[in-house]
């Protein structure tokens, strides 16, 4: 195998061999009395893209800074490419970790032409090797024709591609991207990001991408680590998070949802769109029920179902987004594919698909 191999001590001294891009174990960090990173574990194989997602202030950047070596480790361990780079009392300096970093403000050096920007981290190499390396990475990001250009003459997307080539030219063992594409406008952002991640995957460089944009994470991450208050509250593939979201925060990652507060009565929860099973939640507990728009199906009135009235209806090709008014005065969002019945103002009945419905203890 071409990649670094980490020795992971197993039971009774047995050693399991597996390629490791990044392994973070039990990483905990305090600023003063405040714990901002709490027992974080991460494991990335070479070529994988993982996303660390969470609201502002949840500890994402601090985690990245610890991995990059910009912050001393207080508790836990960090391995990059199978090599221990940090534990309490031992922190390899950033330049020895072989980590590529890209932040939102990825500024190129304005006084250096594109090729010299890309070659900046290669000053330890001889001239011929350096020039070959610069040429190869400019080619990889389709910027060969701009080698002699000045940064200020490039568009935002072009500058971002040069910044990516600059970060990748020293062939880092790990790439860390912190909201790296947020500065680009929406139309450009997805294209530049997808291109950058394709280059990273092809190079086999494990990549940890920090974002507060859950939609971005579910689009690009092989695995997602949902972070809140310093903790990873759930880690998994986008499909796993979609099927079994650990809490209302993760349930909301995949688009807007309907939320209802209620109480467990006889093992069930009543909502304006129908009843849900409360699972193992105790009797009397205050709960939040999340009903995905795709959980609600609209059908003609037969009698027996919950009645609703169509307030708004948008037909987006094969998908219909409907707002329904309910008898208690609340309204819900419905997302339905295929033919639907009724137009605005019509009365309909609804049925629920329990696989898109989740009940959680209500936040205190
Ligand atoms: P954002 O998405 O807004 O960048 P984040 O999830 O990256 O947020 P961090 O930057 O890791 O969050 O910050 C986590 C918490 O730690 C915040 O409350 C922040 O104010 C605090 N914090 C960060 N750096 C320091 C520091 N050097 N000293 C004290 N507190 C800090």
Coordinates of C-alpha atoms and ligand atoms in Angstrom, one line a residue:
X1 CA 0.0 0.0 0.0
X2 CA 1.2 3.4 -1.0
X3 CA -0.2 5.3 2.0
X4 CA 1.2 5.6 5.4
X5 CA 0.4 2.7 7.7
X6 CA -0.4 3.3 11.3
X7 CA 0.2 0.8 14.0
X8 CA -2.9 0.7 16.1
X9 CA -2.3 -1.3 19.3
X10 CA -5.1 -3.9 19.7
X11 CA -6.0 -6.3 22.5
X12 CA -3.2 -8.4 24.0
X13 CA -0.6 -6.6 22.0
X14 CA -2.1 -7.6 18.6
X15 CA -1.4 -4.9 16.0
X16 CA -4.0 -4.0 13.4
X17 CA -2.7 -2.4 10.2
X18 CA -4.8 0.2 8.5
X19 CA -4.1 3.3 6.6
X20 CA -4.7 6.5 8.5
X21 CA -5.0 10.0 7.1
X22 CA -6.0 11.6 10.4
X23 CA -6.8 10.1 13.7
X24 CA -7.9 12.3 16.6
X25 CA -8.7 10.7 19.9
X26 CA -10.4 12.1 22.9
X27 CA -9.4 15.7 22.1
X28 CA -10.5 18.2 24.7
X29 CA -9.7 21.9 25.0
X30 CA -10.5 24.6 27.4
X31 CA -10.2 28.4 27.2
X32 CA -10.1 29.4 30.9
X33 CA -12.8 27.4 32.6
X34 CA -14.8 26.8 29.4
X35 CA -14.6 23.5 27.6
X36 CA -14.9 24.4 23.8
X37 CA -13.8 21.0 22.4
X38 CA -15.0 18.0 24.4
X39 CA -13.7 14.4 23.8
X40 CA -13.6 14.7 20.0
X41 CA -12.8 11.6 18.0
X42 CA -12.2 11.7 14.2
X43 CA -10.7 9.2 11.8
X44 CA -10.1 9.8 8.1
X45 CA -8.7 7.4 5.6
X46 CA -6.5 8.7 2.7
X47 CA -8.6 10.4 0.0
X48 CA -11.7 10.8 2.2
X49 CA -13.5 14.1 2.7
X50 CA -15.1 14.5 6.1
X51 CA -17.1 17.5 7.1
X52 CA -17.3 19.1 10.6
X53 CA -20.6 20.9 10.8
X54 CA -22.1 23.0 13.5
X55 CA -23.4 26.4 14.5
X56 CA -21.1 29.3 15.1
X57 CA -19.0 29.0 18.2
X58 CA -19.4 25.2 18.6
X59 CA -15.6 24.6 18.5
X60 CA -15.0 23.7 14.8
X61 CA -12.1 26.2 14.2
X62 CA -10.5 25.4 17.5
X63 CA -10.5 21.7 16.6
X64 CA -8.9 22.5 13.2
X65 CA -6.3 24.8 14.9
X66 CA -5.3 22.0 17.3
X67 CA -4.9 19.6 14.4
X68 CA -2.8 22.1 12.5
X69 CA -0.6 22.8 15.5
X70 CA -1.6 26.4 15.9
X71 CA -2.9 25.6 19.5
X72 CA -1.1 23.4 22.0
X73 CA -3.0 20.1 22.9
X74 CA -4.2 19.9 26.5
X75 CA -5.8 16.5 26.4
X76 CA -6.1 13.7 23.7
X77 CA -3.9 12.7 20.8
X78 CA -3.5 13.6 17.1
X79 CA -2.0 11.4 14.4
X80 CA -1.4 12.5 10.8
X81 CA -0.5 9.9 8.2
X82 CA 0.1 7.4 10.9
X83 CA 2.5 9.6 12.9
X84 CA 1.8 11.0 16.3
X85 CA 2.0 14.8 16.1
X86 CA 0.5 15.9 19.3
X87 CA -0.4 14.8 22.8
X88 CA -0.3 16.7 26.1
X89 CA 3.3 18.0 26.5
X90 CA 4.3 17.2 22.9
X91 CA 3.3 19.4 19.9
X92 CA 5.1 19.0 16.6
X93 CA 5.3 22.5 15.1
X94 CA 2.8 23.3 12.3
X95 CA 5.5 23.2 9.6
X96 CA 6.5 19.7 10.5
X97 CA 3.0 18.3 10.4
X98 CA 2.6 18.4 6.6
X99 CA -0.8 20.0 6.8
X100 CA -2.3 22.1 4.1
X101 CA -4.6 24.9 5.4
X102 CA -7.1 27.0 3.6
X103 CA -9.3 29.5 5.3
X104 CA -12.0 31.8 4.1
X105 CA -9.6 34.7 3.6
X106 CA -7.1 32.6 1.6
X107 CA -5.3 35.7 0.3
X108 CA -2.6 35.1 -2.3
X109 CA 0.6 37.1 -2.0
X110 CA -0.1 40.2 -4.1
X111 CA 3.5 40.9 -4.9
X112 CA 4.1 37.4 -6.3
X113 CA 3.0 36.1 -9.7
X114 CA 0.7 33.0 -9.7
X115 CA 3.6 30.5 -10.3
X116 CA 5.6 32.1 -7.4
X117 CA 2.6 31.9 -5.1
X118 CA 2.3 28.2 -5.9
X119 CA 6.0 27.7 -5.4
X120 CA 6.1 29.6 -2.1
X121 CA 6.1 26.5 0.1
X122 CA 8.7 24.7 -2.0
X123 CA 11.7 26.8 -1.3
X124 CA 13.5 23.8 0.3
X125 CA 13.5 22.1 -3.1
X126 CA 16.0 22.6 -6.0
X127 CA 14.9 24.9 -8.8
X128 CA 14.1 22.2 -11.4
X129 CA 12.0 20.1 -9.0
X130 CA 10.3 23.2 -7.7
X131 CA 9.4 24.4 -11.3
X132 CA 8.1 20.9 -12.2
X133 CA 6.0 20.8 -9.1
X134 CA 4.5 24.2 -9.7
X135 CA 3.7 23.3 -13.3
X136 CA 2.0 20.0 -12.3
X137 CA -0.2 21.7 -9.7
X138 CA -1.1 24.6 -12.0
X139 CA -2.1 22.0 -14.5
X140 CA -4.2 20.1 -12.0
X141 CA -6.3 23.2 -11.2
X142 CA -6.4 24.3 -14.9
X143 CA -4.5 27.5 -14.3
X144 CA -1.4 26.8 -16.5
X145 CA -2.1 29.8 -18.8
X146 CA -2.0 32.1 -15.8
X147 CA 1.4 31.2 -14.4
X148 CA 2.8 34.7 -15.1
X149 CA -0.3 36.6 -14.0
X150 CA -0.6 38.8 -11.0
X151 CA -3.2 37.8 -8.4
X152 CA -5.3 41.0 -8.7
X153 CA -5.9 40.3 -12.4
X154 CA -7.7 37.0 -11.5
X155 CA -11.4 36.4 -10.7
X156 CA -12.4 35.1 -7.2
X157 CA -12.7 31.5 -8.5
X158 CA -9.3 31.6 -10.3
X159 CA -7.7 33.0 -7.1
X160 CA -9.2 30.2 -5.1
X161 CA -7.8 27.6 -7.6
X162 CA -4.3 29.1 -7.3
X163 CA -4.7 29.1 -3.5
X164 CA -5.6 25.4 -3.7
X165 CA -2.5 24.7 -5.9
X166 CA -0.4 26.6 -3.4
X167 CA -1.7 24.5 -0.5
X168 CA -1.3 21.2 -2.4
X169 CA 2.1 21.8 -4.0
X170 CA 4.1 20.8 -0.8
X171 CA 2.0 17.5 -1.0
X172 CA 0.5 17.7 2.5
X173 CA -0.5 14.6 4.3
X174 CA -3.7 16.3 5.4
X175 CA -5.8 19.2 4.1
X176 CA -7.9 21.4 6.4
X177 CA -10.5 23.7 4.8
X178 CA -12.2 26.2 7.1
X179 CA -15.2 27.8 5.4
X180 CA -12.7 27.9 2.5
X181 CA -15.3 28.6 -0.2
X182 CA -17.7 30.9 1.7
X183 CA -16.2 34.1 0.2
X184 CA -17.3 33.0 -3.3
X185 CA -20.7 33.9 -4.6
X186 CA -23.2 31.1 -4.7
X187 CA -23.1 30.3 -8.4
X188 CA -19.3 29.9 -8.3
X189 CA -19.0 28.3 -4.9
X190 CA -20.3 24.8 -5.7
X191 CA -18.3 24.5 -8.9
X192 CA -15.0 25.6 -7.3
X193 CA -15.6 23.5 -4.3
X194 CA -16.5 20.4 -6.2
X195 CA -13.4 20.8 -8.4
X196 CA -11.1 21.3 -5.4
X197 CA -12.5 18.3 -3.6
X198 CA -12.1 16.2 -6.8
X199 CA -8.4 17.2 -7.0
X200 CA -7.9 16.4 -3.3
X201 CA -9.6 13.0 -3.7
X202 CA -7.5 12.2 -6.7
X203 CA -4.4 13.1 -4.9
X204 CA -5.4 10.8 -2.0
X205 CA -5.2 13.7 0.4
X206 CA -7.5 13.2 3.4
X207 CA -9.5 16.4 3.8
X208 CA -11.4 17.8 6.8
X209 CA -13.8 20.6 5.7
X210 CA -15.3 22.8 8.4
X211 CA -18.6 24.5 7.5
X212 CA -21.7 25.8 9.3
X213 CA -23.6 25.0 6.1
X214 CA -25.2 21.6 6.6
X215 CA -26.4 21.4 3.0
X216 CA -22.8 21.8 1.8
X217 CA -21.7 19.0 4.2
X218 CA -24.3 16.5 3.1
X219 CA -23.5 17.2 -0.6
X220 CA -19.7 16.7 -0.3
X221 CA -18.8 14.7 2.8
X222 CA -18.1 11.0 2.8
X223 CA -18.8 11.3 6.5
X224 CA -20.2 14.1 8.5
X225 CA -19.4 15.0 12.1
X226 CA -22.2 17.1 13.6
X227 CA -20.8 19.2 16.4
X228 CA -22.6 21.1 19.1
X229 CA -21.2 22.8 22.2
X230 CA -17.8 21.2 21.6
X231 CA -19.1 17.6 21.2
X232 CA -19.6 15.4 18.2
X233 CA -23.2 14.6 18.7
X234 CA -23.4 12.3 15.6
X235 CA -21.0 11.0 13.0
X236 CA -21.9 9.0 9.9
X237 CA -22.5 9.1 6.2
X238 CA -25.1 11.6 4.9
X239 CA -27.5 8.6 4.3
X240 CA -27.1 7.4 7.9
X241 CA -27.7 10.9 9.3
X242 CA -30.8 11.3 7.1
X243 CA -32.3 7.9 8.1
X244 CA -31.6 8.3 11.9
X245 CA -30.8 11.8 12.9
X246 CA -29.6 11.9 16.5
X247 CA -31.4 15.1 17.4
X248 CA -33.5 17.9 15.9
X249 CA -30.4 19.8 14.9
X250 CA -29.2 17.0 12.7
X251 CA -32.8 16.3 11.4
X252 CA -32.8 19.9 10.1
X253 CA -29.6 19.3 8.0
X254 CA -31.4 18.1 4.9
X255 CA -33.8 21.1 4.5
X256 CA -36.6 22.8 6.4
X257 CA -38.7 20.5 8.6
X258 CA -42.0 20.8 10.6
X259 CA -41.6 21.0 14.3
X260 CA -44.3 20.4 17.0
X261 CA -44.0 20.4 20.8
X262 CA -46.1 18.0 22.8
X263 CA -46.1 15.4 25.6
X264 CA -45.9 11.6 25.7
X265 CA -49.3 10.1 26.5
X266 CA -49.8 6.3 26.5
X267 CA -46.6 5.8 24.5
X268 CA -47.7 8.2 21.7
X269 CA -47.4 11.8 20.8
X270 CA -50.2 13.8 19.3
X271 CA -49.4 16.4 16.6
X272 CA -51.6 18.5 14.4
X273 CA -50.8 16.2 11.5
X274 CA -51.4 12.9 13.3
X275 CA -50.0 10.7 16.0
X276 CA -46.5 9.4 16.4
X277 CA -45.0 6.5 18.4
X278 CA -42.9 7.8 21.3
X279 CA -40.6 4.8 21.4
X280 CA -38.8 4.4 24.7
X281 CA -39.5 8.0 25.8
X282 CA -41.1 8.1 29.3
X283 CA -44.7 8.9 29.9
X284 CA -45.4 12.6 30.4
X285 CA -42.1 13.8 28.9
X286 CA -42.2 17.0 26.9
X287 CA -41.1 16.2 23.4
X288 CA -40.3 17.8 20.1
X289 CA -41.6 16.0 17.0
X290 CA -39.9 16.6 13.7
X291 CA -42.0 15.8 10.7
X292 CA -40.1 16.0 7.4
X293 CA -42.0 17.6 4.5
X294 CA -41.7 14.3 2.7
X295 CA -43.4 12.5 5.6
X296 CA -46.8 14.0 4.7
X297 CA -48.9 12.8 1.8
X298 CA -51.9 14.6 0.5
X299 CA -54.9 12.5 -0.7
X300 CA -58.5 13.2 -1.6
X301 CA -61.0 13.3 1.3
X302 CA -62.2 9.8 2.1
X303 CA -63.0 10.4 5.8
X304 CA -61.0 9.1 8.7
X305 CA -57.8 11.1 8.1
X306 CA -56.7 14.5 9.4
X307 CA -58.3 17.2 7.2
X308 CA -56.3 20.1 5.9
X309 CA -56.6 22.9 3.3
X310 CA -54.1 23.8 0.6
X311 CA -52.8 27.3 1.2
X312 CA -50.1 27.4 -1.3
X313 CA -48.8 25.1 -4.0
X314 CA -45.5 25.3 -6.0
X315 CA -44.8 22.8 -8.7
X316 CA -41.1 22.3 -9.2
X317 CA -41.1 19.8 -12.0
X318 CA -41.6 16.4 -10.5
X319 CA -41.6 17.8 -7.0
X320 CA -44.5 19.7 -5.4
X321 CA -44.1 22.0 -2.4
X322 CA -47.4 22.5 -0.6
X323 CA -48.3 24.6 2.4
X324 CA -51.3 23.1 4.3
X325 CA -53.5 24.9 6.8
X326 CA -54.6 22.7 9.7
X327 CA -57.7 22.8 11.8
X328 CA -55.9 24.2 14.9
X329 CA -54.6 27.2 12.9
X330 CA -51.0 25.8 12.4
X331 CA -49.6 25.2 8.9
X332 CA -47.2 22.6 7.6
X333 CA -44.8 22.2 4.7
X334 CA -45.3 19.2 2.5
X335 CA -43.0 17.9 -0.2
X336 CA -44.5 15.4 -2.5
X337 CA -43.3 13.8 -5.8
X338 CA -45.7 12.5 -8.5
X339 CA -49.2 13.5 -9.0
X340 CA -51.0 15.4 -6.3
X341 CA -54.7 16.1 -5.7
X342 CA -56.2 19.6 -5.2
X343 CA -55.5 23.2 -5.9
X344 CA -55.2 26.2 -3.6
X345 CA -58.3 26.4 -1.3
X346 CA -59.2 22.7 -1.7
X347 CA -59.8 20.5 1.3
X348 CA -57.6 17.3 1.4
X349 CA -56.7 14.6 3.8
X350 CA -53.2 13.7 4.9
X351 CA -51.4 10.5 5.8
X352 CA -48.0 10.2 7.5
X353 CA -45.0 8.1 6.6
X354 CA -43.5 7.2 10.0
X355 CA -40.0 6.7 8.6
X356 CA -39.7 10.5 8.2
X357 CA -41.0 11.4 11.6
X358 CA -38.8 11.7 14.7
X359 CA -39.6 12.3 18.3
X360 CA -37.0 13.8 20.7
X361 CA -37.0 15.1 24.3
X362 CA -37.7 18.8 24.1
X363 CA -34.8 21.1 24.6
X364 CA -34.8 22.6 28.1
Ligands
LIG1 P1 -17.4 29.9 13.8 O1 -18.3 29.0 12.9 O2 -18.2 31.1 14.2 O3 -16.1 30.1 13.3 P2 -16.5 27.8 15.5 O4 -17.4 26.6 15.6 O5 -15.3 27.6 14.6 O6 -17.3 29.1 15.2 P3 -14.5 28.3 17.5 O7 -13.8 29.4 16.8 O8 -13.7 27.0 17.6 O9 -15.9 28.1 17.0 O10 -14.8 28.9 19.0 C1 -15.3 28.1 20.0 C2 -15.5 28.9 21.3 O11 -14.3 29.2 21.8 C3 -16.2 30.2 21.0 O12 -17.1 30.5 22.0 C4 -15.0 31.2 21.0 O13 -15.5 32.5 21.4 C5 -14.1 30.6 22.0 N1 -12.7 30.9 21.7 C6 -12.1 30.7 20.5 N2 -10.8 31.1 20.5 C7 -10.6 31.5 21.8 C8 -9.4 32.1 22.5 N3 -8.2 32.2 21.9 N4 -9.6 32.5 23.8 C9 -10.8 32.4 24.4 N5 -11.9 31.9 23.8 C10 -11.8 31.5 22.5

